[in-house]
PDB file of C-alpha atoms and ligand atoms in Angstrom:
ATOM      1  CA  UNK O   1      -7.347  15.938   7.887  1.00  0.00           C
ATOM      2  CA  UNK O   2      -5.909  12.981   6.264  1.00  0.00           C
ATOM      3  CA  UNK O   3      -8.815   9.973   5.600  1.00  0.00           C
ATOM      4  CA  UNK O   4      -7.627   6.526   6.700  1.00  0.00           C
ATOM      5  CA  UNK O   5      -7.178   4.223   3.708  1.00  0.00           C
ATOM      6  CA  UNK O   6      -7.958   0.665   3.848  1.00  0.00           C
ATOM      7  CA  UNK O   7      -6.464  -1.141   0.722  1.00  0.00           C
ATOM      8  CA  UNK O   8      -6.164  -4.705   0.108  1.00  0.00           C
ATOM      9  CA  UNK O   9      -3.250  -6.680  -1.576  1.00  0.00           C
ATOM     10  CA  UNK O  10      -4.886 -10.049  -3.046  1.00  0.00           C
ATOM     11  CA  UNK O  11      -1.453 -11.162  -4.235  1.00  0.00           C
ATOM     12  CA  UNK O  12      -1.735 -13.916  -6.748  1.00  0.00           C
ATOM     13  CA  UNK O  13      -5.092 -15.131  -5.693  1.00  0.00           C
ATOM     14  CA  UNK O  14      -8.720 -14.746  -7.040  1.00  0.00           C
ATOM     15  CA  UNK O  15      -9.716 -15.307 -10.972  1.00  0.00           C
ATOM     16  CA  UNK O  16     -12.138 -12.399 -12.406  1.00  0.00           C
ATOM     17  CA  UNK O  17     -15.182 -14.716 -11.082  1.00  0.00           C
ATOM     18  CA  UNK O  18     -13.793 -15.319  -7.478  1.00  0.00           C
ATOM     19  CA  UNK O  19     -13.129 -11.352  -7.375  1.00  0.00           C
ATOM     20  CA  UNK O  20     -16.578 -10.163  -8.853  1.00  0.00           C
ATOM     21  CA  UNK O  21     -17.489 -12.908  -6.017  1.00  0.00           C
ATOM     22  CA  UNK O  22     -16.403 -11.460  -4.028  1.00  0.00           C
ATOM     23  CA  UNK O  23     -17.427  -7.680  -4.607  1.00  0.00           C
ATOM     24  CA  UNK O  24     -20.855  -8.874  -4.512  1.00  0.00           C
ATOM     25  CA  UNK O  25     -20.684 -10.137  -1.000  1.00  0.00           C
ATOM     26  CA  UNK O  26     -18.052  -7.406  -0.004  1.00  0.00           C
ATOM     27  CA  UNK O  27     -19.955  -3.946  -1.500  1.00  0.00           C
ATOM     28  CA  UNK O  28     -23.418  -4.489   0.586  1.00  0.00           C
ATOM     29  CA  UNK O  29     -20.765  -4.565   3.893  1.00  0.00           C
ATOM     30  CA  UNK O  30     -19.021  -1.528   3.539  1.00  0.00           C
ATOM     31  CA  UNK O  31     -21.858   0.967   1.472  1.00  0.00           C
ATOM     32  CA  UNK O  32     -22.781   2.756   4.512  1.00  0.00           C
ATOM     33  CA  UNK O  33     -19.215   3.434   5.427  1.00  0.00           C
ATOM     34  CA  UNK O  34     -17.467   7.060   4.936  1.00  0.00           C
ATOM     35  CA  UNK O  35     -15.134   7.489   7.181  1.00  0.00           C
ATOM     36  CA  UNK O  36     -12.073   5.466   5.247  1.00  0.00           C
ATOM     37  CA  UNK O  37     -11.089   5.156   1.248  1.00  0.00           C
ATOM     38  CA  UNK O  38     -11.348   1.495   0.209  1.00  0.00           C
ATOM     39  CA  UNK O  39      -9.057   0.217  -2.181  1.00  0.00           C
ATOM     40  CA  UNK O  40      -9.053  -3.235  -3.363  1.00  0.00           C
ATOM     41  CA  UNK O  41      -5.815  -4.434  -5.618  1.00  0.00           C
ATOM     42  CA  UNK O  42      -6.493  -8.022  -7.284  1.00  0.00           C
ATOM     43  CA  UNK O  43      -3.917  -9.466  -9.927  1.00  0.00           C
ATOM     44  CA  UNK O  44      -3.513  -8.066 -13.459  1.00  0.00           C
ATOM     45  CA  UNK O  45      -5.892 -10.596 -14.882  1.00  0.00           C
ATOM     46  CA  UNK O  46      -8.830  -9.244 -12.614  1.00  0.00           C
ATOM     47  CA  UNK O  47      -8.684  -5.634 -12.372  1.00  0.00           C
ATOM     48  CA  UNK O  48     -11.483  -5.553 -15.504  1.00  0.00           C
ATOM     49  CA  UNK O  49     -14.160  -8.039 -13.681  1.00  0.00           C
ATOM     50  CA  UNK O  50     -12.991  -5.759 -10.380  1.00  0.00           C
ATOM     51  CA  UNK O  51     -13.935  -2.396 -11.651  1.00  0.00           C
ATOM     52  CA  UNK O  52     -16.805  -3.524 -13.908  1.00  0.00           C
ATOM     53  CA  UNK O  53     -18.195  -4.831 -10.239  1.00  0.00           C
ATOM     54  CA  UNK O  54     -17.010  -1.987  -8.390  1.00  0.00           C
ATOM     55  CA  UNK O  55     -18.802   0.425 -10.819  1.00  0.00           C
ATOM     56  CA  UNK O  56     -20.851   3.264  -8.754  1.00  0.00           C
ATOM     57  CA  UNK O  57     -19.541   1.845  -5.360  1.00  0.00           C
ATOM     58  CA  UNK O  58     -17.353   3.589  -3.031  1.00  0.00           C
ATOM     59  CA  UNK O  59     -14.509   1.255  -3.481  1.00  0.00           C
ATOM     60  CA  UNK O  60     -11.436   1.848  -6.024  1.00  0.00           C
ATOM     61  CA  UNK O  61      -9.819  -0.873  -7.823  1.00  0.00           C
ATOM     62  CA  UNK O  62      -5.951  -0.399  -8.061  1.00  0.00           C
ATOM     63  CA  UNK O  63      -3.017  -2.503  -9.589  1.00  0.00           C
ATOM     64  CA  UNK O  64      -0.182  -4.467  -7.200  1.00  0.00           C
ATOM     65  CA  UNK O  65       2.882  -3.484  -9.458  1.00  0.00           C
ATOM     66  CA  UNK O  66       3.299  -1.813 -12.949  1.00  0.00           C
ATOM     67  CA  UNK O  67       6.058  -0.779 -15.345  1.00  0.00           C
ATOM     68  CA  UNK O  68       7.265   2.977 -15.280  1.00  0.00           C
ATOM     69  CA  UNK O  69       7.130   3.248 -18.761  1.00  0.00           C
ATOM     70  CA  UNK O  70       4.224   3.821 -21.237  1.00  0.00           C
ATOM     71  CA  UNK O  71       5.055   1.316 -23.495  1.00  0.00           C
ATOM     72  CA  UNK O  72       7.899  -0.884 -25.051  1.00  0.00           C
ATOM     73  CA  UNK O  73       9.636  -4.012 -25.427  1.00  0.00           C
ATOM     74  CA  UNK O  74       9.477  -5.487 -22.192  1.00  0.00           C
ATOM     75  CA  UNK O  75       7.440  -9.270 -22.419  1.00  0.00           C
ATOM     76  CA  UNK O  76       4.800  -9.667 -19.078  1.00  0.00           C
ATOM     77  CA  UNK O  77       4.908  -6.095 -18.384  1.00  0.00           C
ATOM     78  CA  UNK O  78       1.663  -3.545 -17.693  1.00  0.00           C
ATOM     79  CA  UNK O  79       2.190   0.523 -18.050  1.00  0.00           C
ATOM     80  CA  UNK O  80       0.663   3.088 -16.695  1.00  0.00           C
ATOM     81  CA  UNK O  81      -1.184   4.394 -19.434  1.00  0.00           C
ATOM     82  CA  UNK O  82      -3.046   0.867 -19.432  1.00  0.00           C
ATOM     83  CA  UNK O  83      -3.961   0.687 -16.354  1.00  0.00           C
ATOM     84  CA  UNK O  84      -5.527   4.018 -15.954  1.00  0.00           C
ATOM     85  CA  UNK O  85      -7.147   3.010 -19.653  1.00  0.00           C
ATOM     86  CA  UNK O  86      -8.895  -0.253 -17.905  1.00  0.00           C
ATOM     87  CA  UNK O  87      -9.941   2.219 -15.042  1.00  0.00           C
ATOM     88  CA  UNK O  88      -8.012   1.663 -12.453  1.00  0.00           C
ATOM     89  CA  UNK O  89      -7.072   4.560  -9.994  1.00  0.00           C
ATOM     90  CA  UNK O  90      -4.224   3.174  -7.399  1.00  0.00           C
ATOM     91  CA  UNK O  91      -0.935   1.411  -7.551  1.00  0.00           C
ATOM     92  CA  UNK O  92       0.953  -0.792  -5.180  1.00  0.00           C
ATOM     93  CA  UNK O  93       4.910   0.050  -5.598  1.00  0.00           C
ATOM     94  CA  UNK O  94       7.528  -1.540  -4.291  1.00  0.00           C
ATOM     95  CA  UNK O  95       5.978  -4.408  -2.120  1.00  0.00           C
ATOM     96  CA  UNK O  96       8.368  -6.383  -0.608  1.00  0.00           C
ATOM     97  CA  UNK O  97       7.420  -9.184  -2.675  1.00  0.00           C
ATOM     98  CA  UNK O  98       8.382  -7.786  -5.109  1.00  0.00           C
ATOM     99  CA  UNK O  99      11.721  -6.525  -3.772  1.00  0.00           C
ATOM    100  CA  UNK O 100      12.075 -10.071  -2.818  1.00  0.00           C
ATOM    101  CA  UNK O 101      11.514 -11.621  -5.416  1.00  0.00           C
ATOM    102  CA  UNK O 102      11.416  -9.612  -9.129  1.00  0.00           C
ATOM    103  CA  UNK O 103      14.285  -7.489  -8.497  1.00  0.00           C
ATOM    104  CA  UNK O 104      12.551  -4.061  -7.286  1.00  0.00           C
ATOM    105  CA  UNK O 105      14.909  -1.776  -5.717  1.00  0.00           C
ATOM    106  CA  UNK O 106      14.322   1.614  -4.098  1.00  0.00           C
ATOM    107  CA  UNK O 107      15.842   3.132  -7.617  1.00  0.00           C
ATOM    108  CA  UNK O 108      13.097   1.318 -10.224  1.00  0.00           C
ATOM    109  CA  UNK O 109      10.023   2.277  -6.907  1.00  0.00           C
ATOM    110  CA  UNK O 110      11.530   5.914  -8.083  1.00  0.00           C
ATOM    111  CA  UNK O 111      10.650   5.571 -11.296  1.00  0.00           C
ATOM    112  CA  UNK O 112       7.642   4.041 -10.808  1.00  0.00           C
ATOM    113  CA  UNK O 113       6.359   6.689  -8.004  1.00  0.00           C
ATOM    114  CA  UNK O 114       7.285   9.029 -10.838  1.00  0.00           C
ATOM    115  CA  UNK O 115       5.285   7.587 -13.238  1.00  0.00           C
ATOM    116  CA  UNK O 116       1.706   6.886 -11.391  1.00  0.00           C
ATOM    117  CA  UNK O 117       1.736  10.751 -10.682  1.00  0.00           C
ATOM    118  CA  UNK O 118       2.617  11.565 -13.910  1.00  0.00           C
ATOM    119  CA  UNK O 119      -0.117   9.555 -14.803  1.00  0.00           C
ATOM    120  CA  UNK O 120      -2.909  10.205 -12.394  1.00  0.00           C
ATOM    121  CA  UNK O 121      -2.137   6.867 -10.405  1.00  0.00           C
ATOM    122  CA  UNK O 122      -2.801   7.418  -6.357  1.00  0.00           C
ATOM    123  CA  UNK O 123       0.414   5.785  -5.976  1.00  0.00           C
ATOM    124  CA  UNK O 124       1.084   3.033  -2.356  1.00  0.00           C
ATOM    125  CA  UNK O 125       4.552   3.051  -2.026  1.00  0.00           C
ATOM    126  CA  UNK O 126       5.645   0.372   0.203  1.00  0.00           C
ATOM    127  CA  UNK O 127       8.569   0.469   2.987  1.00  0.00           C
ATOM    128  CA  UNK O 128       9.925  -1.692   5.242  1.00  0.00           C
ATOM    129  CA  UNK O 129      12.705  -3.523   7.040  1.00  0.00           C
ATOM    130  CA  UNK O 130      13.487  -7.350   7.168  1.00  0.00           C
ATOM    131  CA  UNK O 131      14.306  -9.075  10.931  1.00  0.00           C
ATOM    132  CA  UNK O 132      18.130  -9.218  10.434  1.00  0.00           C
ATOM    133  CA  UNK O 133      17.932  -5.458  10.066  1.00  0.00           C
ATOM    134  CA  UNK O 134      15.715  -4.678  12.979  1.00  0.00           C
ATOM    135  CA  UNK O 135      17.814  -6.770  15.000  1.00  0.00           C
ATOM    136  CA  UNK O 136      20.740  -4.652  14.260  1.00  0.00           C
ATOM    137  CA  UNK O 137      19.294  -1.442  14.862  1.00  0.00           C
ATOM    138  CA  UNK O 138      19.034  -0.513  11.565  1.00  0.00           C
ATOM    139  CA  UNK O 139      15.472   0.457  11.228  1.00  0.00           C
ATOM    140  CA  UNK O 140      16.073   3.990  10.964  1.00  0.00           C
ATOM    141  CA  UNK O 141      18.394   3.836   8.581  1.00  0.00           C
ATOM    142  CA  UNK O 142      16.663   1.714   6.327  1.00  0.00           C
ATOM    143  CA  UNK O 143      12.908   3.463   6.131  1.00  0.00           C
ATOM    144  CA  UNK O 144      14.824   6.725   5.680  1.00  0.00           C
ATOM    145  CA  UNK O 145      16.699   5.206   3.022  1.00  0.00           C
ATOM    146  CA  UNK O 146      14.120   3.728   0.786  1.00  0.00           C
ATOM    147  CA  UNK O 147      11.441   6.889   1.696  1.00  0.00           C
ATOM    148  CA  UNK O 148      14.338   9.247   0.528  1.00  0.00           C
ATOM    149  CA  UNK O 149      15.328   7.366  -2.647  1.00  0.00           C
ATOM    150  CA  UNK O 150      11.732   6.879  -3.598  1.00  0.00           C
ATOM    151  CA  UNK O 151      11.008  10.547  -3.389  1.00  0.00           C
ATOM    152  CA  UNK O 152      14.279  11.471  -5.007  1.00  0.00           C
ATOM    153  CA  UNK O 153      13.414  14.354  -7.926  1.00  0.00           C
ATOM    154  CA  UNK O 154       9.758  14.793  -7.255  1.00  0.00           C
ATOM    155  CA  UNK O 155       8.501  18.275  -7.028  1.00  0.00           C
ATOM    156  CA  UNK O 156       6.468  18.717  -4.104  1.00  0.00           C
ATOM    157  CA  UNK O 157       3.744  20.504  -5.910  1.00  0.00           C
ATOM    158  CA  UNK O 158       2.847  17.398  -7.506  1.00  0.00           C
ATOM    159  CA  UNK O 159       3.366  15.094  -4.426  1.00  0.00           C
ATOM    160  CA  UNK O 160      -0.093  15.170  -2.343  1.00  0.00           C
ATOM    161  CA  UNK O 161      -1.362  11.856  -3.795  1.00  0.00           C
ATOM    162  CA  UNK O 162       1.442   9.764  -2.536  1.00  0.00           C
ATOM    163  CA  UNK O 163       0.576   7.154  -0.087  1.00  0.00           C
ATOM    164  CA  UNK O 164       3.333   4.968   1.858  1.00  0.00           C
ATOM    165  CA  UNK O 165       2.832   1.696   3.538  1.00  0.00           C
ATOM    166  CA  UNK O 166       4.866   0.836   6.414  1.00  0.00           C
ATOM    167  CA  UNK O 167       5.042  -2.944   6.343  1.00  0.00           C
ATOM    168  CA  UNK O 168       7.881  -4.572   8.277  1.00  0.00           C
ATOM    169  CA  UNK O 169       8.842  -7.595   6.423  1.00  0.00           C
ATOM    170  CA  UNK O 170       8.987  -9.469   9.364  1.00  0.00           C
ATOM    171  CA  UNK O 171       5.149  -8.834   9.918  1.00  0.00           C
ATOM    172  CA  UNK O 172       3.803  -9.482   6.500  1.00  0.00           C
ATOM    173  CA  UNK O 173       1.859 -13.153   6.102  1.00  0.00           C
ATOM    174  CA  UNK O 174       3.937 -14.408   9.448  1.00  0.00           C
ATOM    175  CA  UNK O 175       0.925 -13.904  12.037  1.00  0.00           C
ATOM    176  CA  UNK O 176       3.283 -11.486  14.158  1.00  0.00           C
ATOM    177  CA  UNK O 177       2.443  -7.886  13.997  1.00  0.00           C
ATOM    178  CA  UNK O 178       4.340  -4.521  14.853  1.00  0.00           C
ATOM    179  CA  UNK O 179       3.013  -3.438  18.352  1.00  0.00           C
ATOM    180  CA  UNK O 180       1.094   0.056  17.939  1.00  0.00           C
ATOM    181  CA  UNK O 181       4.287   1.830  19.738  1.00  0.00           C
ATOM    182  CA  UNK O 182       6.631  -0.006  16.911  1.00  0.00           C
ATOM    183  CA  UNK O 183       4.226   1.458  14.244  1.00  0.00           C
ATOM    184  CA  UNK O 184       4.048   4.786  15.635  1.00  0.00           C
ATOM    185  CA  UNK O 185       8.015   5.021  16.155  1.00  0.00           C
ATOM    186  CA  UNK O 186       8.763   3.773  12.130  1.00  0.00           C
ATOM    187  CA  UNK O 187       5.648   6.132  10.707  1.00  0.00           C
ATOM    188  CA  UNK O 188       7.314   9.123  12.550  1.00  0.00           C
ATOM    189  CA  UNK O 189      10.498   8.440  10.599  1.00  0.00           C
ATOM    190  CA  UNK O 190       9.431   8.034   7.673  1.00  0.00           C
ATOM    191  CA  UNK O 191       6.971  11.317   8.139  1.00  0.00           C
ATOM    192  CA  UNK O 192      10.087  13.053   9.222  1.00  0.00           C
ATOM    193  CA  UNK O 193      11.962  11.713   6.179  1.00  0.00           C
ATOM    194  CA  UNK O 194       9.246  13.070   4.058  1.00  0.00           C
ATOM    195  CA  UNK O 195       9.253  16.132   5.440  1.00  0.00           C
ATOM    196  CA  UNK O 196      12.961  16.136   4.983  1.00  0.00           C
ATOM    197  CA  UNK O 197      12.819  15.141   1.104  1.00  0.00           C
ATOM    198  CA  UNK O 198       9.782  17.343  -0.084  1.00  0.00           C
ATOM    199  CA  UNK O 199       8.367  19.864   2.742  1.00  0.00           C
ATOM    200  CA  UNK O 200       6.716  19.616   6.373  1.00  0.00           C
ATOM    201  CA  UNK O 201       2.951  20.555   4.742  1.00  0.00           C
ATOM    202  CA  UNK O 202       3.302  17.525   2.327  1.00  0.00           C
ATOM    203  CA  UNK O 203       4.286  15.343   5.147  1.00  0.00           C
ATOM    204  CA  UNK O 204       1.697  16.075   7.676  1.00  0.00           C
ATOM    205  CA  UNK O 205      -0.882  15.508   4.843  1.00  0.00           C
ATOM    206  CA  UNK O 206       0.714  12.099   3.388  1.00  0.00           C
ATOM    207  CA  UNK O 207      -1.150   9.072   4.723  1.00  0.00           C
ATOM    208  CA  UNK O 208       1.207   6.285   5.995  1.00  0.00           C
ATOM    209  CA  UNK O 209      -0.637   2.672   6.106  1.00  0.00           C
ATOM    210  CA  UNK O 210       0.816   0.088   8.440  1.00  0.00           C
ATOM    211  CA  UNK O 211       0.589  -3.167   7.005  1.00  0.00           C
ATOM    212  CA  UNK O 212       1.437  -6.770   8.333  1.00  0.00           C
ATOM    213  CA  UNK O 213      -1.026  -9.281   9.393  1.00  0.00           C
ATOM    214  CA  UNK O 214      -3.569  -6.790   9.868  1.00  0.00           C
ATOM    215  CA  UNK O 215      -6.848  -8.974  11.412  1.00  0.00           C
ATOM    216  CA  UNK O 216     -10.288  -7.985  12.111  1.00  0.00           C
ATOM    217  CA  UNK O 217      -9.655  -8.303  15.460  1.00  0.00           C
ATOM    218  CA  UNK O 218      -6.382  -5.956  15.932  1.00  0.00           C
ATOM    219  CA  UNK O 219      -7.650  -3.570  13.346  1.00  0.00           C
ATOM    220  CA  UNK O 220      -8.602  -1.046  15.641  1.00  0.00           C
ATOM    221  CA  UNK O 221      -5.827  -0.333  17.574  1.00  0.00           C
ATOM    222  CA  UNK O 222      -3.148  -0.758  14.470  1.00  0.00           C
ATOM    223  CA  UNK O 223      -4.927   0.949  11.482  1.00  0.00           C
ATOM    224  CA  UNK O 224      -5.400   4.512  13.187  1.00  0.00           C
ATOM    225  CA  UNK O 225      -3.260   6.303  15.550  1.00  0.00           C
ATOM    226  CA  UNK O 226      -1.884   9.464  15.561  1.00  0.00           C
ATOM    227  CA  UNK O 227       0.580   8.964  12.868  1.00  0.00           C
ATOM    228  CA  UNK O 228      -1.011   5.535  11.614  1.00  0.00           C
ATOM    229  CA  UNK O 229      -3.215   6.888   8.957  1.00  0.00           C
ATOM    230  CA  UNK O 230      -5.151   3.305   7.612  1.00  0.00           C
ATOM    231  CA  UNK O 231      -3.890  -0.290   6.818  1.00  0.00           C
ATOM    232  CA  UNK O 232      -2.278  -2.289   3.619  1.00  0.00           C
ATOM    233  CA  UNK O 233      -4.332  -5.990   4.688  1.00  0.00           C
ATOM    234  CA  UNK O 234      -2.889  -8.885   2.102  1.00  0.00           C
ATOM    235  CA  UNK O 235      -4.275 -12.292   3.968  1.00  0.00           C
ATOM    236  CA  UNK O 236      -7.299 -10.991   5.820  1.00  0.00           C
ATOM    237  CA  UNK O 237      -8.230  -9.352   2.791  1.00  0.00           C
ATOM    238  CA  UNK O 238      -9.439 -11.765   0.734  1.00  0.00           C
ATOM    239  CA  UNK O 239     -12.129 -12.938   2.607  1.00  0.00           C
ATOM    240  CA  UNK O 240     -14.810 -10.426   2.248  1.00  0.00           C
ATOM    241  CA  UNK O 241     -16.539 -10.606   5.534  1.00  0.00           C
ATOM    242  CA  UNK O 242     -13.138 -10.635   7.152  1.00  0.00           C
ATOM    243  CA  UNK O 243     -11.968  -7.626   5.145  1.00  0.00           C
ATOM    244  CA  UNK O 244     -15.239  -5.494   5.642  1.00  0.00           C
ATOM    245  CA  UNK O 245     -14.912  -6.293   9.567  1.00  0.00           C
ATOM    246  CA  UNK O 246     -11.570  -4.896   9.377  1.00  0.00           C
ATOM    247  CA  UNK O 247     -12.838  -1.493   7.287  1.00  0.00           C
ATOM    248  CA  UNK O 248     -15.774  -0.595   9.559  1.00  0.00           C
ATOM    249  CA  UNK O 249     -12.955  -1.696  12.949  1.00  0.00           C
ATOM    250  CA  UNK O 250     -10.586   0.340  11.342  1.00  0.00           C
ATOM    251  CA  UNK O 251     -12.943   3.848  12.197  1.00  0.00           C
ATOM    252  CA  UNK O 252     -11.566   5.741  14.993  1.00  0.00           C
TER     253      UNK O 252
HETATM  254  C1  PEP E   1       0.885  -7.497   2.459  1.00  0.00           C
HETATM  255  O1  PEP E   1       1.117  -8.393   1.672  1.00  0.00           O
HETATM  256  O2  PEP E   1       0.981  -6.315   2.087  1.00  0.00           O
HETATM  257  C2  PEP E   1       0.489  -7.838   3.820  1.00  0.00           C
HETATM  258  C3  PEP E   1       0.452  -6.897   4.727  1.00  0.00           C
HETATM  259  O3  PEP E   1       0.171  -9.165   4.046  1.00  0.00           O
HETATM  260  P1  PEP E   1      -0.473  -9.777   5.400  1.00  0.00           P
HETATM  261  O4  PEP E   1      -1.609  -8.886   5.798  1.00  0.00           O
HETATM  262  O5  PEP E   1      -0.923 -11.156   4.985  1.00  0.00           O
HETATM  263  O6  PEP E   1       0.619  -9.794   6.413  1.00  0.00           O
END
């Protein structure tokens, strides 16, 4: 009922030739593949080269961040409205990188999750706690927290085409993953937070990606399990043979 979705996060890496590079070698891979949506997110500056290579393929092109608004004064900022004008069809929100480091809190992801469904974005909205937090038991609180203040004011009739990434911070570029039980235990909470905020339907249909040093070689047992529902891959990802592996390992 809900198709795994396997989305890369290419961070600040890869210029419009290294990406179209890279669909070339990466397309062929995955063409025969159906049972998972492919998403590939490259930076700003090479989501044109990324769909004009992606063209006719089974593999969406989607932005890591964007601004909430349609348009304004606000100098480095990209809006909805141009991203879906460039083509693009996904959105990453709320990545801890950019909680980290550009000031995203669980009020502006709002806005943003908001605004890619208003807009016809399939919007990624990513959750997760840091090591200090696990540590102190507060991993409950904390999914249930951000999940509940991203959702805060959206009607569920217009909900289905949220996606949410579980990605401990902890996990994410460090080499250490989430063991499956982990994963299981925080996508239960934050499916039970969903249900919670908008309604037990929407929640057993949203897909929840784990994501957090996702490999080829522990894709299977992390991408899909009962409540696992696909994977958010940043490192492996941006080698294509490495990311493809992980796509067709990824099918139940
Ligand atoms: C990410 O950046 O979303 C991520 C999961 O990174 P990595 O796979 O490198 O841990």
């Amino acid at each position: 009922m809900r198709k795994p979705l396997i989305a890369a996060n290419w961070k600040m890496f890869k210029t419009p030739a290294e990406a179209t590079a890279f669909l070339t070698t990466f397309l062929p891979l995955v063409s025969q593949q159906s049972h998972a949506e492919v998403v590939l997110c490259p930076a700003m500056t090479s989501l044109a080269a990324s769909i004009a290579a992606a063209a006719g393929s089974n593999v969406h092109i989607g932005a890591q961040t964007m601004h909430w608004l349609d348009s304004g004064a606000y100098t480095g900022e990209t809006s909805p409205t141009m991203l879906k004008a460039i083509g693009a069809t996904h959105v990453l929100i709320g990545h801890s990188e950019r909680r980290q480091y550009f000031n995203e809190t669980d009020t502006t992801v709002n806005l943003k999750l908001k605004a890619a469904l208003a807009h016809g974005l399939i919007p990624i909205v990513c959750v997760g706690e840091h090591l200090e937090e696990r540590e102190a038991d507060l991993t409950a609180k904390v999914l249930e927290l951000q999940t509940a203040v991203a959702l805060e004011g959206i009607d569920a009739a217009t909900a289905a085409p949220i996606v949410f990434a579980y990605e401990p911070v902890w996990a994410i570029g460090t080499g250490r993953t989430a063991t499956p039980q982990i994963a299981e235990q925080a996508h239960k909470l934050i499916r039970n937070q969903i249900a919670s905020s908008l309604t037990p339907a929407i929640a057993a249909s949203t897909r929840i990606l784990y994501g957090g040093s996702v490999k080829p070689d522990n894709a299977a047992t992390l991408c899909c399990l009962e409540d696992i529902d696909g994977a958010l891959v940043g490192g492996a990802s941006l080698d294509p043979t490495s990311f493809a592996q992980i796509v067709l390992n990824s099918a139940a």
